[in-house]
Amino acid sequence: MIIGVGIDVAEVERFGRSLERTRGLAERLFVEGELLLPSGERRGTASLAARFAAKEALAKSLGAPAGLLWTDAEVWVEESGRPRLRVRGSVAARAEELGVRGWHVSLSHDAGIASAVVIAEG
């Protein structure tokens, strides 16, 4: 059963300017595994914008309640390339309230736009 669906888009260039302009913003939005590639290099702006869109879409799929922490949701990618969500804290508590048992997530970025869809399944 579908509990909720969320979708979001982010303009990559605008998101990048926000990260440059606001000191510490990346660390408030993302956990270390989202910021860094396995090689230790910092992830590109388009990838971060897609991850941010996924976090926004995730919040929408949960009814966009107040009090969710950005770092309580982590977007990671399986070796196969499939994006996944890992939730904890405030996000996990809200998901449990609603009976969410699993997540489906899709990420994309093209032509300067990053997008994400999240489905919360019960």
Coordinates of N, CA, C and O in Angstrom, one line a residue:
M1 N 0.8 -1.2 0.0 CA 0.0 0.0 0.0 C 0.9 1.2 0.0 O 1.9 1.3 0.7
I2 N 0.5 2.2 -0.8 CA 1.3 3.5 -0.9 C 0.8 4.4 0.3 O -0.4 4.7 0.4
I3 N 1.7 4.8 1.1 CA 1.4 5.7 2.2 C 1.5 7.2 1.7 O 0.7 8.0 2.1
G4 N 2.5 7.5 0.9 CA 2.7 8.8 0.4 C 3.6 8.9 -0.8 O 4.4 8.0 -1.0
V5 N 3.5 9.9 -1.6 CA 4.3 10.2 -2.8 C 4.8 11.6 -2.7 O 4.1 12.5 -2.4
G6 N 6.1 11.8 -3.0 CA 6.7 13.1 -3.0 C 7.5 13.3 -4.2 O 8.1 12.4 -4.7
I7 N 7.5 14.5 -4.8 CA 8.3 14.9 -5.9 C 8.9 16.2 -5.7 O 8.3 17.1 -5.1
D8 N 10.1 16.4 -6.2 CA 10.7 17.8 -6.0 C 11.8 18.0 -7.1 O 12.3 17.0 -7.7
V9 N 12.0 19.2 -7.5 CA 13.1 19.6 -8.4 C 13.9 20.7 -7.8 O 13.5 21.4 -6.9
A10 N 15.2 20.7 -8.2 CA 16.1 21.8 -7.8 C 16.9 22.2 -9.0 O 17.4 21.4 -9.8
E11 N 17.0 23.5 -9.1 CA 17.9 24.1 -10.2 C 19.3 24.0 -9.7 O 19.7 24.5 -8.7
V12 N 20.1 23.2 -10.5 CA 21.5 22.9 -10.0 C 22.3 24.1 -9.8 O 23.0 24.2 -8.7
E13 N 22.3 25.0 -10.7 CA 23.2 26.2 -10.5 C 22.8 27.1 -9.3 O 23.6 27.5 -8.5
R14 N 21.5 27.2 -9.1 CA 21.0 28.0 -8.0 C 21.3 27.3 -6.7 O 21.7 27.9 -5.7
F15 N 21.2 25.9 -6.7 CA 21.5 25.2 -5.5 C 23.0 25.3 -5.2 O 23.4 25.5 -4.0
G16 N 23.8 25.3 -6.2 CA 25.3 25.4 -6.0 C 25.6 26.8 -5.4 O 26.5 26.9 -4.6
R17 N 24.9 27.8 -5.9 CA 25.2 29.2 -5.4 C 24.8 29.2 -3.9 O 25.5 29.9 -3.1
S18 N 23.7 28.6 -3.5 CA 23.3 28.5 -2.1 C 24.4 27.9 -1.3 O 24.7 28.3 -0.2
L19 N 24.9 26.8 -1.8 CA 26.0 26.1 -1.0 C 27.2 27.0 -0.8 O 27.9 27.0 0.2
E20 N 27.6 27.7 -1.9 CA 28.7 28.6 -1.8 C 28.5 29.8 -0.9 O 29.4 30.2 -0.2
R21 N 27.3 30.3 -1.0 CA 26.9 31.6 -0.2 C 26.8 31.3 1.3 O 27.1 32.2 2.1
T22 N 26.2 30.1 1.6 CA 25.9 29.9 3.0 C 26.8 28.9 3.7 O 26.8 27.7 3.4
R23 N 27.7 29.4 4.4 CA 28.8 28.6 5.1 C 28.1 27.5 6.0 O 27.2 27.8 6.8
G24 N 28.6 26.3 5.8 CA 28.1 25.2 6.6 C 26.8 24.6 6.1 O 26.3 23.6 6.7
L25 N 26.2 25.1 5.1 CA 24.9 24.6 4.6 C 25.0 23.1 4.2 O 24.1 22.3 4.6
A26 N 26.0 22.8 3.5 CA 26.1 21.4 3.0 C 26.1 20.4 4.2 O 25.5 19.4 4.2
E27 N 26.8 20.8 5.3 CA 26.9 19.9 6.4 C 25.6 19.9 7.2 O 25.3 18.9 7.9
R28 N 24.7 20.9 7.0 CA 23.4 20.9 7.7 C 22.4 20.1 6.9 O 21.4 19.6 7.4
L29 N 22.7 19.9 5.6 CA 21.8 19.2 4.7 C 22.1 17.7 4.5 O 21.2 16.9 4.3
F30 N 23.4 17.4 4.6 CA 23.9 16.1 4.2 C 24.8 15.5 5.2 O 25.5 16.2 5.9
V31 N 24.8 14.1 5.3 CA 25.8 13.4 6.1 C 27.0 13.2 5.2 O 27.0 13.3 4.0
E32 N 28.1 12.8 5.8 CA 29.4 12.7 5.2 C 29.3 11.8 3.9 O 29.9 12.1 2.9
G33 N 28.6 10.6 4.1 CA 28.5 9.7 2.9 C 27.8 10.3 1.7 O 28.0 9.8 0.6
E34 N 27.0 11.3 1.9 CA 26.4 12.0 0.8 C 27.3 13.0 0.1 O 27.2 13.2 -1.1
L35 N 28.1 13.6 1.0 CA 29.0 14.7 0.5 C 30.2 14.1 -0.3 O 30.7 14.8 -1.2
L36 N 30.6 12.9 0.1 CA 31.9 12.4 -0.5 C 31.6 11.2 -1.4 O 30.8 10.3 -1.0
L37 N 32.4 11.1 -2.4 CA 32.4 9.9 -3.3 C 33.3 8.8 -2.5 O 34.0 9.2 -1.6
P38 N 33.1 7.6 -2.9 CA 34.0 6.5 -2.3 C 35.5 6.9 -2.3 O 36.2 6.5 -1.5
S39 N 35.9 7.6 -3.4 CA 37.3 8.0 -3.5 C 37.7 9.1 -2.5 O 38.9 9.3 -2.4
G40 N 36.7 9.7 -1.8 CA 37.1 10.7 -0.9 C 36.9 12.1 -1.5 O 36.9 13.1 -0.8
E41 N 36.7 12.2 -2.8 CA 36.4 13.5 -3.5 C 35.0 14.0 -3.1 O 34.1 13.2 -2.9
R42 N 34.9 15.3 -3.2 CA 33.5 15.8 -2.9 C 32.6 15.6 -4.1 O 33.0 15.7 -5.2
R43 N 31.4 15.2 -3.8 CA 30.4 14.9 -4.8 C 30.1 16.2 -5.6 O 30.1 17.3 -5.0
G44 N 29.7 16.1 -6.8 CA 29.4 17.2 -7.7 C 28.1 17.9 -7.3 O 27.2 17.3 -6.7
T45 N 27.9 19.1 -7.7 CA 26.7 19.9 -7.4 C 25.4 19.3 -7.9 O 24.4 19.2 -7.2
A46 N 25.4 18.7 -9.1 CA 24.2 18.1 -9.7 C 23.8 16.9 -8.8 O 22.6 16.7 -8.5
S47 N 24.7 16.1 -8.4 CA 24.4 15.0 -7.5 C 23.9 15.4 -6.2 O 22.9 14.8 -5.7
L48 N 24.5 16.5 -5.6 CA 24.0 17.0 -4.3 C 22.6 17.6 -4.5 O 21.7 17.4 -3.6
A49 N 22.3 18.3 -5.6 CA 21.0 18.9 -5.8 C 20.0 17.8 -5.9 O 18.9 17.9 -5.4
A50 N 20.3 16.7 -6.6 CA 19.4 15.5 -6.7 C 19.1 14.9 -5.3 O 17.9 14.6 -5.0
R51 N 20.1 14.8 -4.5 CA 19.9 14.3 -3.2 C 19.1 15.2 -2.3 O 18.2 14.8 -1.5
F52 N 19.3 16.5 -2.5 CA 18.4 17.5 -1.8 C 17.0 17.4 -2.2 O 16.0 17.4 -1.4
A53 N 16.8 17.2 -3.5 CA 15.4 17.1 -4.1 C 14.8 15.8 -3.5 O 13.6 15.8 -3.2
A54 N 15.6 14.7 -3.3 CA 15.1 13.5 -2.7 C 14.6 13.7 -1.3 O 13.6 13.2 -0.8
K55 N 15.4 14.5 -0.5 CA 15.0 14.8 0.9 C 13.7 15.6 0.9 O 12.9 15.4 1.8
E56 N 13.6 16.6 0.0 CA 12.3 17.3 0.0 C 11.2 16.4 -0.4 O 10.1 16.5 0.2
A57 N 11.4 15.5 -1.4 CA 10.3 14.6 -1.8 C 10.0 13.7 -0.7 O 8.8 13.3 -0.5
L58 N 11.0 13.2 0.0 CA 10.8 12.3 1.2 C 9.9 13.0 2.2 O 8.9 12.4 2.7
A59 N 10.2 14.3 2.5 CA 9.4 15.0 3.5 C 7.9 15.1 3.0 O 7.0 14.9 3.7
K60 N 7.7 15.4 1.7 CA 6.4 15.5 1.1 C 5.7 14.2 1.2 O 4.5 14.1 1.5
S61 N 6.4 13.1 1.0 CA 5.7 11.7 1.1 C 5.3 11.4 2.5 O 4.4 10.6 2.7
L62 N 5.8 12.1 3.5 CA 5.5 11.9 4.9 C 4.5 13.0 5.4 O 4.2 13.1 6.6
G63 N 4.0 13.8 4.4 CA 3.0 14.9 4.8 C 3.7 16.2 5.2 O 3.0 17.1 5.7
A64 N 5.0 16.3 5.0 CA 5.8 17.5 5.3 C 5.6 18.1 6.7 O 5.3 19.2 6.9
P65 N 5.7 17.2 7.7 CA 5.5 17.7 9.1 C 6.7 18.5 9.5 O 7.8 18.4 9.0
A66 N 6.5 19.4 10.4 CA 7.6 20.2 11.0 C 8.5 19.3 11.8 O 8.0 18.3 12.3
G67 N 9.7 19.7 12.0 CA 10.6 19.0 12.9 C 11.5 18.0 12.3 O 12.3 17.4 13.0
L68 N 11.3 17.7 11.0 CA 12.2 16.7 10.3 C 13.6 17.3 10.1 O 13.8 18.4 9.7
L69 N 14.6 16.5 10.5 CA 16.0 17.0 10.3 C 16.6 16.4 8.9 O 16.4 15.3 8.6
W70 N 17.2 17.3 8.2 CA 17.7 16.9 6.9 C 18.7 15.7 7.0 O 18.7 14.8 6.2
T71 N 19.5 15.7 8.0 CA 20.5 14.7 8.2 C 19.9 13.4 8.8 O 20.7 12.4 8.9
D72 N 18.6 13.4 9.0 CA 18.0 12.1 9.5 C 17.5 11.3 8.3 O 16.9 10.3 8.4
A73 N 17.8 11.8 7.1 CA 17.5 11.1 5.8 C 18.8 11.1 5.0 O 19.4 12.1 4.8
E74 N 19.2 9.9 4.6 CA 20.4 9.8 3.8 C 20.1 9.1 2.5 O 19.5 8.0 2.4
V75 N 20.6 9.7 1.4 CA 20.5 9.1 0.1 C 21.8 8.4 -0.3 O 22.8 9.0 -0.2
W76 N 21.7 7.1 -0.5 CA 22.9 6.4 -0.9 C 22.6 5.5 -2.2 O 21.5 5.4 -2.5
V77 N 23.7 5.0 -2.8 CA 23.5 4.3 -4.1 C 24.1 2.9 -3.9 O 25.3 2.8 -3.5
E78 N 23.3 1.9 -4.3 CA 23.9 0.5 -4.3 C 24.9 0.4 -5.4 O 25.0 1.2 -6.3
E79 N 25.7 -0.6 -5.3 CA 26.7 -0.9 -6.4 C 26.1 -1.0 -7.7 O 26.7 -0.6 -8.7
S80 N 24.9 -1.4 -7.8 CA 24.1 -1.5 -9.1 C 23.8 -0.2 -9.7 O 23.4 -0.1 -10.8
G81 N 23.9 0.9 -8.8 CA 23.5 2.2 -9.3 C 22.1 2.6 -8.8 O 21.7 3.8 -9.0
R82 N 21.4 1.7 -8.1 CA 20.0 2.0 -7.6 C 20.1 2.9 -6.4 O 20.7 2.6 -5.4
P83 N 19.4 4.1 -6.4 CA 19.4 5.0 -5.2 C 18.5 4.4 -4.2 O 17.5 3.7 -4.5
R84 N 18.9 4.6 -2.9 CA 18.2 4.1 -1.8 C 18.1 5.2 -0.7 O 18.9 6.1 -0.7
L85 N 17.2 5.0 0.3 CA 17.1 5.9 1.4 C 17.4 5.2 2.7 O 17.0 4.0 2.9
R86 N 18.1 5.8 3.6 CA 18.3 5.4 4.9 C 17.7 6.5 5.8 O 18.1 7.6 5.7
V87 N 16.8 6.1 6.7 CA 16.2 7.1 7.6 C 16.5 6.7 9.1 O 16.7 5.6 9.4
R88 N 16.5 7.8 9.9 CA 16.8 7.6 11.3 C 16.1 8.8 12.0 O 15.6 9.7 11.4
G89 N 16.2 8.8 13.4 CA 15.7 9.9 14.1 C 14.3 10.4 13.8 O 13.4 9.6 13.8
S90 N 14.2 11.7 13.5 CA 12.9 12.4 13.3 C 12.2 11.8 12.1 O 11.0 11.6 12.1
V91 N 12.9 11.5 11.0 CA 12.3 10.9 9.8 C 11.8 9.5 10.1 O 10.7 9.1 9.7
A92 N 12.6 8.7 10.7 CA 12.2 7.3 11.1 C 11.0 7.3 12.0 O 10.1 6.5 11.8
A93 N 10.9 8.2 12.9 CA 9.8 8.3 13.9 C 8.5 8.6 13.1 O 7.5 8.0 13.3
R94 N 8.5 9.6 12.2 CA 7.4 10.0 11.4 C 7.0 8.8 10.5 O 5.8 8.5 10.4
A95 N 7.9 8.2 9.9 CA 7.6 7.0 9.0 C 7.0 5.9 9.8 O 6.0 5.3 9.3
E96 N 7.4 5.7 11.0 CA 6.8 4.6 11.8 C 5.4 5.0 12.2 O 4.5 4.1 12.2
E97 N 5.2 6.2 12.5 CA 3.8 6.7 12.8 C 2.8 6.4 11.7 O 1.7 6.0 12.0
L98 N 3.3 6.6 10.5 CA 2.5 6.4 9.3 C 2.4 4.9 8.8 O 1.6 4.6 7.9
G99 N 3.3 4.1 9.4 CA 3.3 2.7 9.0 C 4.2 2.4 7.7 O 4.0 1.4 7.0
V100 N 5.1 3.3 7.5 CA 6.0 3.1 6.3 C 7.0 1.9 6.6 O 7.6 1.9 7.6
R101 N 7.0 1.0 5.6 CA 7.9 -0.2 5.8 C 9.0 -0.2 4.7 O 10.0 -0.9 4.8
G102 N 8.9 0.6 3.7 CA 9.9 0.7 2.6 C 9.8 1.9 1.8 O 8.8 2.7 1.9
W103 N 10.8 2.2 1.0 CA 10.9 3.4 0.2 C 11.3 3.0 -1.2 O 12.1 2.1 -1.4
H104 N 10.8 3.8 -2.1 CA 11.2 3.8 -3.5 C 11.7 5.2 -3.9 O 11.0 6.1 -3.6
V105 N 12.8 5.3 -4.5 CA 13.4 6.6 -4.8 C 14.0 6.6 -6.2 O 14.6 5.6 -6.6
S106 N 13.7 7.7 -6.9 CA 14.3 7.8 -8.3 C 14.9 9.2 -8.3 O 14.3 10.2 -7.9
L107 N 16.2 9.3 -8.8 CA 16.9 10.6 -8.9 C 17.2 10.8 -10.4 O 17.5 9.9 -11.1
S108 N 17.3 12.1 -10.8 CA 17.7 12.4 -12.1 C 18.3 13.9 -12.1 O 17.9 14.7 -11.3
H109 N 19.2 14.1 -13.0 CA 19.6 15.5 -13.3 C 20.0 15.6 -14.7 O 20.8 14.8 -15.3
D110 N 19.5 16.6 -15.4 CA 19.7 16.9 -16.8 C 19.3 18.3 -17.1 O 18.4 18.9 -16.5
A111 N 20.0 19.0 -18.0 CA 19.7 20.3 -18.5 C 19.6 21.3 -17.3 O 18.8 22.2 -17.3
G112 N 20.5 21.1 -16.3 CA 20.5 22.1 -15.2 C 19.4 21.9 -14.1 O 19.4 22.7 -13.2
I113 N 18.7 20.8 -14.2 CA 17.6 20.6 -13.2 C 17.9 19.2 -12.6 O 18.1 18.2 -13.3
A114 N 17.8 19.1 -11.3 CA 17.8 17.9 -10.6 C 16.4 17.6 -10.1 O 15.7 18.5 -9.7
S115 N 16.0 16.3 -10.1 CA 14.7 15.9 -9.7 C 14.7 14.6 -8.9 O 15.7 13.8 -9.1
A116 N 13.7 14.4 -8.1 CA 13.6 13.2 -7.4 C 12.1 12.9 -7.1 O 11.3 13.8 -6.9
V117 N 11.8 11.6 -7.1 CA 10.5 11.1 -6.7 C 10.7 10.1 -5.5 O 11.6 9.2 -5.6
V118 N 9.9 10.2 -4.5 CA 10.0 9.2 -3.4 C 8.6 8.7 -3.1 O 7.6 9.4 -3.1
I119 N 8.5 7.4 -3.0 CA 7.3 6.7 -2.7 C 7.5 6.0 -1.3 O 8.4 5.2 -1.2
A120 N 6.6 6.3 -0.4 CA 6.6 5.6 0.9 C 5.6 4.5 0.9 O 4.4 4.8 0.6
E121 N 6.1 3.3 1.2 CA 5.2 2.2 1.1 C 5.0 1.5 2.4 O 5.9 1.4 3.2
G122 N 3.7 1.1 2.7 CA 3.4 0.5 3.9 C 3.2 -1.0 3.8 O 3.2 -1.6 2.7

